Coordinates of N, CA and C in Angstrom, one line a residue:
X1 N -0.1 29.7 5.1 CA -1.4 30.4 5.2 C -1.3 31.7 4.3
X2 N -2.2 31.8 3.4 CA -2.2 32.9 2.4 C -2.8 34.2 3.1
X3 N -2.1 35.3 2.8 CA -2.7 36.6 3.3 C -4.1 36.8 2.7
X4 N -4.9 37.4 3.5 CA -6.3 37.5 3.1 C -6.5 38.5 1.9
X5 N -5.5 39.4 1.8 CA -5.6 40.4 0.7 C -5.4 39.8 -0.6
X6 N -4.8 38.6 -0.7 CA -4.6 37.9 -2.0 C -5.8 37.2 -2.6
X7 N -6.6 36.6 -1.7 CA -7.7 35.8 -2.2 C -8.9 36.1 -1.4
X8 N -10.0 36.1 -2.0 CA -11.3 36.3 -1.3 C -11.7 35.0 -0.6
X9 N -12.5 35.0 0.4 CA -13.0 33.8 1.1 C -13.6 32.8 0.1
X10 N -14.3 33.3 -0.9 CA -14.9 32.5 -1.9 C -13.9 31.7 -2.7
X11 N -12.8 32.4 -3.1 CA -11.8 31.8 -3.8 C -11.0 30.8 -3.0
X12 N -10.8 31.0 -1.7 CA -10.2 30.1 -0.9 C -11.0 28.8 -0.7
X13 N -12.3 29.0 -0.6 CA -13.2 27.8 -0.5 C -13.1 27.0 -1.8
X14 N -13.0 27.6 -2.9 CA -12.9 26.9 -4.2 C -11.6 26.1 -4.2
X15 N -10.5 26.6 -3.7 CA -9.2 25.9 -3.7 C -9.3 24.7 -2.8
X16 N -10.0 24.8 -1.6 CA -10.0 23.7 -0.7 C -10.8 22.5 -1.2
X17 N -11.7 22.8 -2.2 CA -12.4 21.7 -2.8 C -11.5 20.7 -3.5
X18 N -10.3 21.1 -3.9 CA -9.5 20.3 -4.8 C -8.4 19.5 -4.0
X19 N -8.3 19.7 -2.7 CA -7.2 19.1 -2.0 C -7.6 18.9 -0.5
X20 N -7.0 17.8 0.1 CA -7.2 17.6 1.5 C -6.1 18.2 2.3
X21 N -5.1 18.9 1.6 CA -4.0 19.5 2.3 C -4.5 20.6 3.2
X22 N -3.7 21.0 4.2 CA -4.1 22.0 5.1 C -3.8 23.4 4.6
X23 N -4.7 23.9 3.7 CA -4.6 25.2 3.2 C -5.7 26.1 3.6
X24 N -5.5 27.4 3.5 CA -6.6 28.4 3.8 C -7.3 28.1 5.2
X25 N -6.4 28.0 6.2 CA -6.9 27.7 7.5 C -7.6 28.8 8.2
X26 N -7.3 30.0 7.7 CA -7.8 31.2 8.4 C -6.9 31.7 9.5
X27 N -7.4 32.8 10.2 CA -6.5 33.4 11.2 C -7.4 34.0 12.3
X28 N -6.9 33.8 13.5 CA -7.6 34.4 14.7 C -6.5 35.2 15.5
X29 N -6.5 36.5 15.3 CA -5.4 37.2 15.9 C -4.1 36.8 15.3
X30 N -3.1 36.4 16.2 CA -1.8 35.9 15.8 C -1.8 34.4 15.6
X31 N -2.9 33.7 15.8 CA -3.0 32.3 15.7 C -4.0 31.8 14.7
X32 N -4.3 30.5 14.9 CA -5.3 29.8 14.0 C -6.7 29.8 14.7
X33 N -7.7 29.8 13.9 CA -9.1 29.6 14.5 C -9.2 28.3 15.3
X34 N -10.1 28.3 16.2 CA -10.3 27.1 17.0 C -10.6 25.9 16.2
X35 N -11.5 26.1 15.1 CA -11.8 24.9 14.3 C -10.6 24.3 13.6
X36 N -9.6 25.1 13.2 CA -8.4 24.6 12.5 C -7.6 23.9 13.6
X37 N -7.5 24.4 14.8 CA -6.7 23.7 15.8 C -7.3 22.4 16.2
X38 N -8.6 22.3 16.3 CA -9.2 21.1 16.7 C -9.1 20.1 15.5
X39 N -9.2 20.6 14.3 CA -9.1 19.7 13.1 C -7.7 19.1 13.1
X40 N -6.7 19.9 13.4 CA -5.3 19.4 13.4 C -5.2 18.2 14.4
X41 N -5.8 18.5 15.6 CA -5.7 17.5 16.7 C -6.4 16.2 16.3
X42 N -7.6 16.3 15.6 CA -8.3 15.2 15.2 C -7.6 14.4 14.1
X43 N -7.0 15.1 13.1 CA -6.2 14.4 12.1 C -5.0 13.7 12.7
X44 N -4.4 14.3 13.6 CA -3.2 13.7 14.3 C -3.6 12.5 15.0
X45 N -4.7 12.5 15.7 CA -5.2 11.3 16.4 C -5.6 10.2 15.4
X46 N -6.1 10.5 14.3 CA -6.5 9.5 13.2 C -5.2 8.9 12.7
X47 N -4.2 9.7 12.5 CA -2.9 9.1 12.0 C -2.3 8.1 13.0
X48 N -2.3 8.5 14.3 CA -1.8 7.6 15.3 C -2.6 6.3 15.4
X49 N -3.9 6.5 15.3 CA -4.8 5.3 15.3 C -4.5 4.4 14.1
X50 N -4.3 5.0 13.0 CA -4.0 4.1 11.8 C -2.7 3.3 11.9
X51 N -1.7 3.9 12.5 CA -0.5 3.2 12.7 C -0.7 1.9 13.6
X52 N -1.6 2.1 14.6 CA -1.9 1.0 15.5 C -3.0 0.1 15.1
X53 N -3.6 0.3 13.9 CA -4.7 -0.5 13.5 C -4.2 -1.9 13.1
X54 N -5.2 -2.8 13.1 CA -4.8 -4.2 12.9 C -5.4 -4.7 11.6
X55 N -4.7 -5.6 10.9 CA -5.2 -6.2 9.7 C -6.4 -7.1 10.0
X56 N -7.5 -6.9 9.2 CA -8.7 -7.7 9.4 C -8.6 -8.9 8.6
X57 N -7.8 -9.9 9.1 CA -7.5 -11.1 8.3 C -8.7 -11.9 8.0
X58 N -9.6 -12.0 8.9 CA -10.8 -12.8 8.7 C -11.6 -12.3 7.5
X59 N -11.9 -11.0 7.5 CA -12.7 -10.3 6.4 C -11.9 -10.4 5.1
X60 N -10.6 -10.2 5.1 CA -9.8 -10.2 3.9 C -9.7 -11.6 3.3
X61 N -9.6 -12.6 4.2 CA -9.5 -14.0 3.8 C -10.8 -14.4 3.1
X62 N -12.0 -14.0 3.7 CA -13.3 -14.3 3.1 C -13.4 -13.7 1.8
X63 N -13.0 -12.4 1.6 CA -13.2 -11.7 0.4 C -12.3 -12.2 -0.7
X64 N -11.1 -12.7 -0.4 CA -10.1 -13.1 -1.4 C -10.0 -14.6 -1.5
X65 N -10.9 -15.3 -0.9 CA -10.8 -16.8 -0.9 C -10.9 -17.3 -2.3
X66 N -9.9 -18.2 -2.7 CA -9.9 -18.8 -4.0 C -9.1 -20.1 -3.8
X67 N -9.8 -21.2 -3.6 CA -9.2 -22.5 -3.3 C -8.4 -22.4 -2.0
X68 N -7.1 -22.7 -2.1 CA -6.2 -22.6 -0.9 C -5.7 -21.2 -0.6
X69 N -6.0 -20.3 -1.5 CA -5.6 -18.9 -1.3 C -6.7 -18.1 -0.5
X70 N -6.3 -17.1 0.3 CA -4.9 -16.6 0.5 C -4.2 -17.4 1.6
X71 N -2.9 -17.3 1.6 CA -2.1 -17.8 2.7 C -1.9 -16.7 3.7
X72 N -1.5 -17.1 4.9 CA -1.3 -16.1 6.0 C 0.2 -16.2 6.4
X73 N 0.8 -15.0 6.4 CA 2.3 -15.0 6.6 C 2.6 -13.9 7.7
X74 N 3.7 -14.1 8.4 CA 4.1 -13.1 9.4 C 5.6 -12.7 9.1
X75 N 5.9 -11.5 9.4 CA 7.3 -11.1 9.2 C 8.1 -11.5 10.5
X76 N 9.3 -11.2 10.6 CA 10.2 -11.6 11.7 C 9.9 -10.7 12.9
X77 N 9.0 -9.7 12.8 CA 8.6 -8.8 13.9 C 7.8 -9.6 14.9
X78 N 8.0 -9.3 16.2 CA 7.3 -10.0 17.3 C 6.2 -9.1 17.9
X79 N 6.3 -7.8 17.6 CA 5.3 -6.9 18.2 C 5.2 -5.6 17.3
X80 N 4.1 -4.9 17.5 CA 3.9 -3.7 16.7 C 4.9 -2.7 17.1
X81 N 5.3 -2.6 18.3 CA 6.4 -1.6 18.7 C 7.7 -2.0 18.0
X82 N 8.0 -3.2 17.9 CA 9.2 -3.7 17.3 C 9.1 -3.4 15.8
X83 N 7.9 -3.5 15.2 CA 7.8 -3.2 13.8 C 8.1 -1.7 13.5
X84 N 7.8 -0.8 14.4 CA 8.1 0.6 14.2 C 9.5 0.9 14.5
X85 N 10.2 0.2 15.3 CA 11.5 0.5 15.7 C 12.6 -0.3 15.0
X86 N 12.2 -1.4 14.4 CA 13.1 -2.3 13.7 C 12.6 -2.7 12.3
X87 N 12.7 -1.7 11.4 CA 12.2 -1.9 10.0 C 12.9 -3.1 9.3
X88 N 14.1 -3.4 9.7 CA 14.8 -4.5 9.0 C 14.1 -5.8 9.3
X89 N 13.5 -6.0 10.5 CA 12.8 -7.2 10.8 C 11.5 -7.4 10.0
X90 N 10.9 -6.2 9.6 CA 9.7 -6.3 8.8 C 10.0 -6.7 7.4
X91 N 11.2 -6.6 7.0 CA 11.6 -7.1 5.6 C 11.9 -8.5 5.5
X92 N 11.9 -9.2 6.6 CA 12.2 -10.6 6.7 C 11.0 -11.4 7.1
X93 N 10.9 -12.7 6.8 CA 9.8 -13.5 7.2 C 10.2 -14.3 8.5
X94 N 9.2 -14.6 9.3 CA 9.4 -15.4 10.5 C 9.8 -16.8 10.0
X95 N 10.5 -17.5 10.9 CA 11.0 -18.8 10.6 C 9.8 -19.8 10.3
X96 N 8.7 -19.6 11.0 CA 7.5 -20.5 10.8 C 6.9 -20.2 9.4
X97 N 6.9 -18.9 9.0 CA 6.3 -18.6 7.7 C 7.2 -19.1 6.6
X98 N 8.5 -18.9 6.7 CA 9.5 -19.3 5.7 C 9.4 -20.9 5.5
X99 N 9.2 -21.6 6.6 CA 9.1 -23.0 6.5 C 7.8 -23.5 5.9
X100 N 6.7 -22.8 6.2 CA 5.4 -23.1 5.7 C 5.4 -22.8 4.2
X101 N 5.9 -21.7 3.7 CA 5.9 -21.4 2.3 C 6.8 -22.4 1.5
X102 N 7.9 -22.8 2.1 CA 8.8 -23.7 1.5 C 8.1 -25.1 1.3
X103 N 7.3 -25.4 2.2 CA 6.6 -26.8 2.2 C 5.4 -26.8 1.4
X104 N 4.8 -25.6 1.0 CA 3.6 -25.6 0.3 C 3.8 -26.0 -1.2
X105 N 2.8 -26.6 -1.8 CA 2.9 -27.0 -3.2 C 2.3 -25.9 -4.1
X106 N 1.8 -24.8 -3.5 CA 1.2 -23.8 -4.3 C 2.2 -22.9 -5.0
X107 N 1.9 -22.6 -6.3 CA 2.7 -21.7 -7.1 C 1.8 -20.7 -7.8
X108 N 2.4 -19.6 -8.3 CA 1.6 -18.7 -9.1 C 2.5 -17.8 -9.9
X109 N 2.0 -17.2 -11.0 CA 2.8 -16.2 -11.8 C 2.9 -14.9 -11.1
X110 N 1.8 -14.4 -10.6 CA 1.8 -13.1 -9.9 C 1.4 -13.3 -8.4
X111 N 2.2 -13.0 -7.5 CA 1.9 -13.1 -6.1 C 1.5 -11.7 -5.6
X112 N 0.2 -11.6 -5.1 CA -0.3 -10.4 -4.5 C -0.2 -10.5 -3.0
X113 N 0.6 -9.7 -2.4 CA 0.8 -9.7 -1.0 C 0.1 -8.5 -0.4
X114 N -0.8 -8.8 0.6 CA -1.6 -7.7 1.2 C -1.0 -7.5 2.6
X115 N -0.3 -6.4 2.9 CA 0.4 -6.2 4.1 C -0.1 -5.0 4.8
X116 N -0.2 -5.0 6.2 CA -0.7 -3.9 6.9 C 0.2 -2.7 6.8
X117 N 1.5 -2.8 6.8 CA 2.4 -1.7 6.7 C 2.1 -0.7 7.9
X118 N 2.1 0.6 7.6 CA 1.9 1.6 8.6 C 0.5 2.0 8.7
X119 N -0.4 1.4 8.0 CA -1.9 1.7 8.1 C -2.7 0.5 7.7
X120 N -3.0 -0.4 8.6 CA -3.9 -1.5 8.3 C -5.3 -1.0 7.9
X121 N -5.6 0.2 8.4 CA -6.9 0.8 8.0 C -7.0 1.0 6.5
X122 N -5.9 1.4 5.8 CA -5.9 1.6 4.4 C -6.1 0.3 3.7
X123 N -5.4 -0.7 4.2 CA -5.5 -2.1 3.6 C -6.9 -2.6 3.7
X124 N -7.5 -2.6 4.9 CA -8.8 -3.1 5.2 C -9.9 -2.4 4.3
X125 N -9.7 -1.2 4.0 CA -10.7 -0.4 3.2 C -10.5 -0.5 1.7
X126 N -9.2 -0.7 1.2 CA -9.0 -0.5 -0.2 C -8.4 -1.7 -0.9
X127 N -7.7 -2.6 -0.2 CA -7.0 -3.7 -0.9 C -7.9 -4.6 -1.7
X128 N -9.0 -5.1 -1.2 CA -9.8 -6.0 -1.9 C -10.4 -5.3 -3.2
X129 N -10.8 -4.1 -3.1 CA -11.3 -3.4 -4.2 C -10.3 -3.3 -5.4
X130 N -9.0 -3.0 -5.0 CA -8.0 -3.0 -6.0 C -7.8 -4.3 -6.7
X131 N -7.7 -5.4 -5.9 CA -7.5 -6.7 -6.5 C -8.7 -7.1 -7.4
X132 N -9.9 -6.8 -6.9 CA -11.0 -7.2 -7.7 C -11.1 -6.4 -9.0
X133 N -10.6 -5.2 -9.0 CA -10.6 -4.4 -10.3 C -9.4 -4.8 -11.1
X134 N -8.3 -5.3 -10.5 CA -7.1 -5.6 -11.3 C -7.2 -7.0 -12.0
X135 N -7.8 -8.0 -11.4 CA -7.7 -9.3 -11.9 C -8.3 -9.5 -13.3
X136 N -9.5 -8.8 -13.6 CA -10.0 -8.9 -15.0 C -9.1 -8.3 -16.0
X137 N -8.2 -7.4 -15.6 CA -7.3 -6.8 -16.6 C -6.0 -7.6 -16.9
X138 N -5.8 -8.6 -16.2 CA -4.6 -9.4 -16.3 C -4.7 -10.4 -17.5
X139 N -3.6 -10.8 -18.1 CA -3.7 -11.9 -19.2 C -4.4 -13.1 -18.6
X140 N -5.2 -13.7 -19.4 CA -6.0 -14.9 -18.9 C -5.1 -16.1 -18.5
X141 N -3.9 -16.2 -19.0 CA -3.1 -17.3 -18.7 C -2.2 -17.0 -17.4
X142 N -2.3 -15.8 -16.9 CA -1.5 -15.5 -15.7 C -2.2 -16.0 -14.4
X143 N -1.6 -16.8 -13.7 CA -2.1 -17.3 -12.4 C -1.8 -16.4 -11.3
X144 N -2.7 -16.2 -10.3 CA -2.6 -15.3 -9.2 C -2.7 -16.0 -7.9
X145 N -1.8 -15.7 -7.0 CA -2.0 -16.2 -5.6 C -1.9 -15.0 -4.7
X146 N -2.7 -15.1 -3.6 CA -2.7 -14.0 -2.6 C -2.2 -14.4 -1.3
X147 N -1.5 -13.5 -0.6 CA -0.9 -13.8 0.7 C -1.2 -12.6 1.6
X148 N -1.7 -12.8 2.8 CA -1.9 -11.8 3.8 C -0.6 -11.8 4.7
X149 N 0.0 -10.6 4.9 CA 1.2 -10.5 5.7 C 1.1 -9.5 6.8
X150 N 1.3 -10.0 8.0 CA 1.2 -9.1 9.2 C 2.6 -8.5 9.5
X151 N 2.6 -7.2 9.8 CA 3.8 -6.5 10.2 C 4.9 -6.6 9.1
X152 N 4.4 -6.4 7.9 CA 5.4 -6.6 6.8 C 5.8 -5.3 6.2
X153 N 7.0 -5.3 5.6 CA 7.5 -4.2 4.8 C 7.6 -4.7 3.4
X154 N 7.9 -3.7 2.5 CA 7.8 -4.0 1.0 C 8.7 -5.2 0.6
X155 N 9.9 -5.2 1.1 CA 10.9 -6.2 0.7 C 10.5 -7.6 1.1
X156 N 9.6 -7.8 2.1 CA 9.2 -9.1 2.5 C 8.4 -9.8 1.4
X157 N 7.8 -9.0 0.6 CA 7.1 -9.6 -0.5 C 8.0 -10.3 -1.5
X158 N 9.2 -9.9 -1.6 CA 10.2 -10.6 -2.5 C 10.4 -12.0 -2.0
X159 N 10.6 -12.1 -0.8 CA 10.9 -13.5 -0.2 C 9.7 -14.4 -0.3
X160 N 8.5 -13.8 -0.2 CA 7.3 -14.6 -0.4 C 7.2 -15.1 -1.8
X161 N 7.4 -14.2 -2.7 CA 7.3 -14.5 -4.2 C 8.3 -15.6 -4.6
X162 N 9.5 -15.5 -4.0 CA 10.6 -16.5 -4.3 C 10.1 -17.8 -3.8
X163 N 9.6 -17.9 -2.7 CA 9.1 -19.2 -2.1 C 8.0 -19.8 -2.9
X164 N 7.2 -19.0 -3.6 CA 6.1 -19.5 -4.3 C 6.4 -19.6 -5.8
X165 N 7.6 -19.3 -6.2 CA 8.0 -19.4 -7.6 C 7.4 -18.4 -8.5
X166 N 7.0 -17.2 -8.0 CA 6.3 -16.2 -8.8 C 7.2 -15.4 -9.7
X167 N 6.7 -15.1 -10.8 CA 7.4 -14.2 -11.7 C 7.4 -12.8 -11.3
X168 N 6.4 -12.4 -10.6 CA 6.3 -11.0 -10.2 C 5.5 -11.0 -8.9
X169 N 5.8 -9.9 -8.1 CA 5.1 -9.7 -6.9 C 4.5 -8.3 -6.8
X170 N 3.3 -8.2 -6.4 CA 2.6 -6.9 -6.1 C 2.3 -6.9 -4.7
X171 N 2.8 -5.9 -3.9 CA 2.5 -5.8 -2.5 C 1.6 -4.6 -2.3
X172 N 0.5 -4.8 -1.8 CA -0.5 -3.7 -1.4 C -0.3 -3.4 0.1
X173 N 0.2 -2.2 0.4 CA 0.6 -2.0 1.8 C 0.1 -0.6 2.3
X174 N -0.2 -0.5 3.6 CA -0.7 0.8 4.1 C 0.5 1.8 4.2
X175 N 0.3 2.9 3.6 CA 1.3 4.0 3.6 C 1.3 4.7 4.9
X176 N 2.4 5.4 5.1 CA 2.5 6.2 6.4 C 1.4 7.2 6.4
X177 N 0.6 7.2 7.5 CA -0.5 8.2 7.6 C 0.0 9.6 7.8
X178 N -0.7 10.5 7.3 CA -0.3 11.9 7.5 C -1.5 12.7 8.0
X179 N -1.4 14.0 8.0 CA -2.5 14.8 8.6 C -3.6 15.1 7.6
X180 N -3.4 14.7 6.3 CA -4.5 14.8 5.4 C -5.1 13.5 4.9
X181 N -4.4 12.4 5.3 CA -4.9 11.1 4.9 C -4.3 10.0 5.8
X182 N -5.2 9.2 6.4 CA -4.7 8.1 7.2 C -5.0 6.7 6.6
X183 N -5.7 6.8 5.4 CA -6.1 5.5 4.8 C -5.6 5.3 3.4
X184 N -4.3 5.8 3.2 CA -3.7 5.7 1.8 C -3.0 4.4 1.6
X185 N -3.3 3.8 0.5 CA -2.7 2.5 0.1 C -1.6 2.7 -0.9
X186 N -0.5 1.9 -0.8 CA 0.5 1.9 -1.8 C 0.6 0.6 -2.4
X187 N 1.0 0.6 -3.7 CA 1.1 -0.7 -4.5 C 2.5 -0.7 -5.1
X188 N 3.3 -1.7 -4.7 CA 4.7 -1.8 -5.2 C 4.8 -3.1 -6.1
X189 N 5.2 -2.9 -7.3 CA 5.3 -4.0 -8.3 C 6.7 -4.3 -8.6
X190 N 7.1 -5.6 -8.5 CA 8.5 -6.0 -8.8 C 8.4 -7.2 -9.7
X191 N 9.1 -7.1 -10.8 CA 9.2 -8.2 -11.8 C 10.5 -9.0 -11.5
X192 N 10.5 -10.3 -11.5 CA 11.7 -11.1 -11.2 C 12.3 -10.7 -9.9
X193 N 11.6 -10.8 -8.8 CA 12.1 -10.4 -7.5 C 13.3 -11.2 -7.0
X194 N 14.1 -10.6 -6.2 CA 15.3 -11.3 -5.6 C 15.3 -10.9 -4.1
X195 N 16.1 -11.5 -3.4 CA 16.2 -11.2 -2.0 C 16.9 -9.8 -1.8
X196 N 17.7 -9.4 -2.8 CA 18.4 -8.1 -2.7 C 17.9 -7.1 -3.7
X197 N 16.6 -7.2 -4.1 CA 16.0 -6.3 -5.0 C 16.1 -4.8 -4.4
X198 N 16.5 -3.9 -5.3 CA 16.6 -2.5 -4.9 C 15.3 -1.8 -5.1
X199 N 15.1 -0.7 -4.4 CA 13.9 0.1 -4.5 C 13.7 0.6 -5.9
X200 N 14.8 0.9 -6.6 CA 14.8 1.4 -7.9 C 14.3 0.4 -8.9
X201 N 14.2 -0.9 -8.5 CA 13.8 -1.9 -9.4 C 12.3 -2.2 -9.2
X202 N 11.6 -1.4 -8.6 CA 10.2 -1.6 -8.3 C 9.4 -0.4 -9.0
X203 N 8.1 -0.7 -9.3 CA 7.2 0.4 -9.6 C 6.3 0.7 -8.4
X204 N 5.9 1.9 -8.2 CA 5.1 2.3 -7.1 C 3.9 3.1 -7.6
X205 N 2.7 2.7 -7.2 CA 1.5 3.5 -7.4 C 1.0 3.8 -6.0
X206 N 0.9 5.1 -5.7 CA 0.6 5.5 -4.3 C -0.7 6.3 -4.2
X207 N -1.0 6.6 -3.0 CA -2.2 7.5 -2.6 C -3.5 6.9 -3.2
X208 N -3.6 5.6 -3.1 CA -4.8 4.9 -3.5 C -5.9 4.9 -2.4
X209 N -6.9 5.7 -2.5 CA -7.9 5.9 -1.5 C -9.0 6.7 -2.0
X210 N -10.1 6.8 -1.2 CA -11.2 7.7 -1.5 C -10.6 9.1 -1.3
X211 N -10.7 10.0 -2.3 CA -10.2 11.3 -2.2 C -8.8 11.4 -2.8
X212 N -8.3 10.2 -3.2 CA -7.0 10.2 -3.9 C -7.1 9.5 -5.2
X213 N -6.2 8.6 -5.6 CA -6.3 7.8 -6.8 C -7.4 6.7 -6.6
X214 N -8.4 6.6 -7.4 CA -9.4 5.7 -7.3 C -8.9 4.3 -7.4
X215 N -9.7 3.3 -6.9 CA -9.3 1.9 -7.0 C -9.2 1.4 -8.5
X216 N -10.2 1.8 -9.3 CA -10.2 1.4 -10.7 C -9.0 2.0 -11.4
X217 N -8.7 3.3 -11.2 CA -7.6 3.9 -11.8 C -6.3 3.3 -11.4
X218 N -6.2 3.0 -10.1 CA -5.0 2.3 -9.6 C -4.8 0.9 -10.3
X219 N -5.9 0.2 -10.4 CA -5.8 -1.1 -11.1 C -5.4 -1.0 -12.5
X220 N -5.8 0.0 -13.2 CA -5.4 0.2 -14.6 C -3.9 0.5 -14.7
X221 N -3.5 1.4 -13.8 CA -2.0 1.7 -13.8 C -1.2 0.5 -13.5
X222 N -1.6 -0.3 -12.5 CA -0.8 -1.5 -12.1 C -0.8 -2.5 -13.3
X223 N -1.9 -2.7 -14.0 CA -2.0 -3.6 -15.1 C -1.1 -3.2 -16.2
X224 N -1.1 -1.9 -16.5 CA -0.2 -1.4 -17.5 C 1.3 -1.5 -17.2
X225 N 1.6 -1.3 -15.9 CA 3.0 -1.4 -15.5 C 3.4 -2.9 -15.5
X226 N 2.5 -3.8 -15.2 CA 2.8 -5.2 -15.2 C 3.0 -5.7 -16.6
X227 N 2.3 -5.2 -17.6 CA 2.5 -5.6 -19.0 C 3.8 -5.1 -19.5
X228 N 4.2 -3.8 -19.1 CA 5.5 -3.3 -19.5 C 6.6 -4.2 -18.9
X229 N 6.4 -4.5 -17.7 CA 7.5 -5.3 -17.0 C 7.6 -6.7 -17.6
X230 N 6.5 -7.3 -18.0 CA 6.5 -8.6 -18.6 C 7.2 -8.6 -19.9
X231 N 7.0 -7.6 -20.7 CA 7.6 -7.5 -22.0 C 9.2 -7.2 -21.8
X232 N 9.5 -6.4 -20.9 CA 10.9 -6.0 -20.7 C 11.7 -7.0 -19.8
X233 N 10.9 -7.8 -19.1 CA 11.6 -8.8 -18.2 C 12.2 -8.1 -17.0
X234 N 11.8 -6.9 -16.6 CA 12.2 -6.2 -15.4 C 11.3 -5.1 -15.1
X235 N 11.5 -4.5 -14.0 CA 10.6 -3.4 -13.6 C 11.4 -2.2 -13.0
X236 N 10.8 -1.1 -12.8 CA 11.4 0.0 -12.1 C 11.9 1.1 -13.0
X237 N 12.9 1.8 -12.4 CA 13.4 3.0 -13.1 C 14.0 2.7 -14.4
X238 N 14.6 1.6 -14.6 CA 15.3 1.3 -15.9 C 14.2 1.3 -17.0
X239 N 13.0 0.9 -16.8 CA 12.0 0.9 -17.8 C 11.5 2.4 -17.9
X240 N 11.2 3.0 -16.8 CA 10.7 4.4 -16.8 C 11.6 5.3 -17.6
X241 N 12.9 5.1 -17.5 CA 13.9 5.9 -18.2 C 14.1 5.5 -19.6
X242 N 13.5 4.4 -20.0 CA 13.6 3.9 -21.4 C 14.9 3.1 -21.7
X243 N 15.6 2.7 -20.6 CA 16.8 1.9 -20.8 C 16.5 0.5 -21.0

């Protein structure tokens, strides 16, 4: 909280226009004004609601329908509580999903996995828009398949891509909600995924939401990273560092 003598109320208002962060909250005696306290409680409640939100599989399926796509997948998690306490299970696929993917005849070059993550709200609001903006930017010969994943973590996308014979996987996943945003979407791109892919071998585009990185801007960044990965035959820090 900035001392009042440093900035005028008008200057503080100007600063707040450029960020959703909790700045310039004001002061009431030794504490915060009632409005700031209530705002904190509301944002905290929104974050908790986002964690418990559910993937709208029906709406997403309808919006992304393309032949036999999208497929529906589940992680090895059996409940939302287990998802929060056992992140390792969210990185694996359920036995039924693994068997179904192994039996399918579907293949694709780029597998786009839409996972609820820690905020299904973010996915429900932003994932379709990102995909619709991204697809026209891809090479015309690149085939795309979509998969909806419940209770998934980023690494589960690698296993899905391997089962479908994909060259690359893009997982759109709800990011951990905070007090300034509960609807932030993250995009993780991995070229030549493996079961033991390291985080450093992925690209990440984050804070995709209204008030953050726009859907169109995110799609352009993802397309550019995908092109670099295709040329280099790999993704992640090695490319970013020029190695």
